[in-house]
XYZ file of C-alpha atoms in Angstrom:
86
model
C -15.859 20.080 8.251
C -18.770 18.082 6.888
C -19.502 16.408 3.596
C -15.914 15.281 2.905
C -15.091 11.575 2.843
C -11.697 10.046 2.268
C -10.804 6.438 1.843
C -7.651 4.464 1.332
C -7.651 2.617 -1.982
C -4.155 1.187 -2.372
C -0.718 0.651 -0.924
C 2.298 0.938 -3.232
C 5.234 -1.369 -2.565
C 8.552 -0.985 -4.401
C 10.085 -4.268 -5.594
C 13.178 -5.054 -7.638
C 11.564 -8.096 -9.323
C 7.842 -8.063 -10.190
C 7.414 -11.849 -10.449
C 9.111 -12.471 -7.097
C 7.131 -9.598 -5.566
C 3.837 -11.033 -6.790
C 4.735 -14.505 -5.509
C 5.782 -13.210 -2.078
C 2.997 -10.681 -1.451
C 0.280 -12.958 -2.872
C 1.282 -15.712 -0.455
C 1.832 -13.371 2.504
C -1.506 -11.569 2.105
C -3.592 -14.310 0.476
C -4.037 -11.844 -2.396
C -4.981 -12.482 -6.022
C -3.260 -10.817 -9.003
C -5.485 -8.525 -11.082
C -5.070 -7.725 -14.757
C -3.612 -4.326 -15.683
C -3.222 -2.796 -19.155
C -0.241 -4.316 -21.002
C 1.714 -1.031 -20.955
C 1.374 -0.816 -17.161
C 2.323 -4.464 -16.604
C 5.944 -3.689 -17.441
C 6.301 -1.542 -14.302
C 3.297 -2.439 -12.103
C 1.385 -5.468 -10.823
C -1.807 -5.174 -8.812
C -3.064 -7.533 -6.110
C -6.561 -7.767 -4.677
C -6.917 -8.552 -0.992
C -9.610 -11.011 0.061
C -12.741 -9.344 1.455
C -11.341 -5.805 1.007
C -11.519 -2.984 -1.509
C -7.890 -2.008 -0.881
C -5.412 -2.981 -3.595
C -1.679 -3.604 -3.353
C 0.243 -2.041 -6.235
C 3.720 -3.476 -6.764
C 6.034 -1.035 -8.531
C 9.269 -2.127 -10.206
C 12.183 0.019 -9.046
C 15.884 -0.462 -9.524
C 17.057 2.155 -7.036
C 19.079 0.853 -4.090
C 17.181 0.452 -0.829
C 19.536 1.991 1.725
C 17.103 2.556 4.599
C 13.593 1.760 5.725
C 10.997 4.467 6.102
C 7.658 4.548 7.839
C 4.589 6.683 7.345
C 1.805 7.180 9.832
C -1.531 8.676 8.884
C -4.786 9.429 10.607
C -8.185 10.098 9.111
C -9.213 12.752 11.622
C -7.308 15.414 13.548
C -6.581 14.964 17.213
C -8.976 17.036 19.287
C -6.932 17.031 22.480
C -3.340 16.664 23.503
C -2.241 13.272 24.793
C -1.907 13.024 28.552
C 1.278 11.553 29.918
C 1.510 9.899 33.310
C 4.537 10.726 35.438
């Protein structure tokens, strides 16, 4: 497949308090808050990482966090099966 380009533009992190989330993630990632439209600011806050185009979007959620989940992604398909040593 040629001609197709994908890029990662943001990570979304659920938080139960936007102000605390901004304070924590800004300090942890050395990120700077960016202005969003007023209507969006009620539910979202956006952070800009230094020297990167990727943004961190904090999303206010009130649902209980009962377990952690992980997601793994790759930008290209594997071309061969992994080899395991016995």
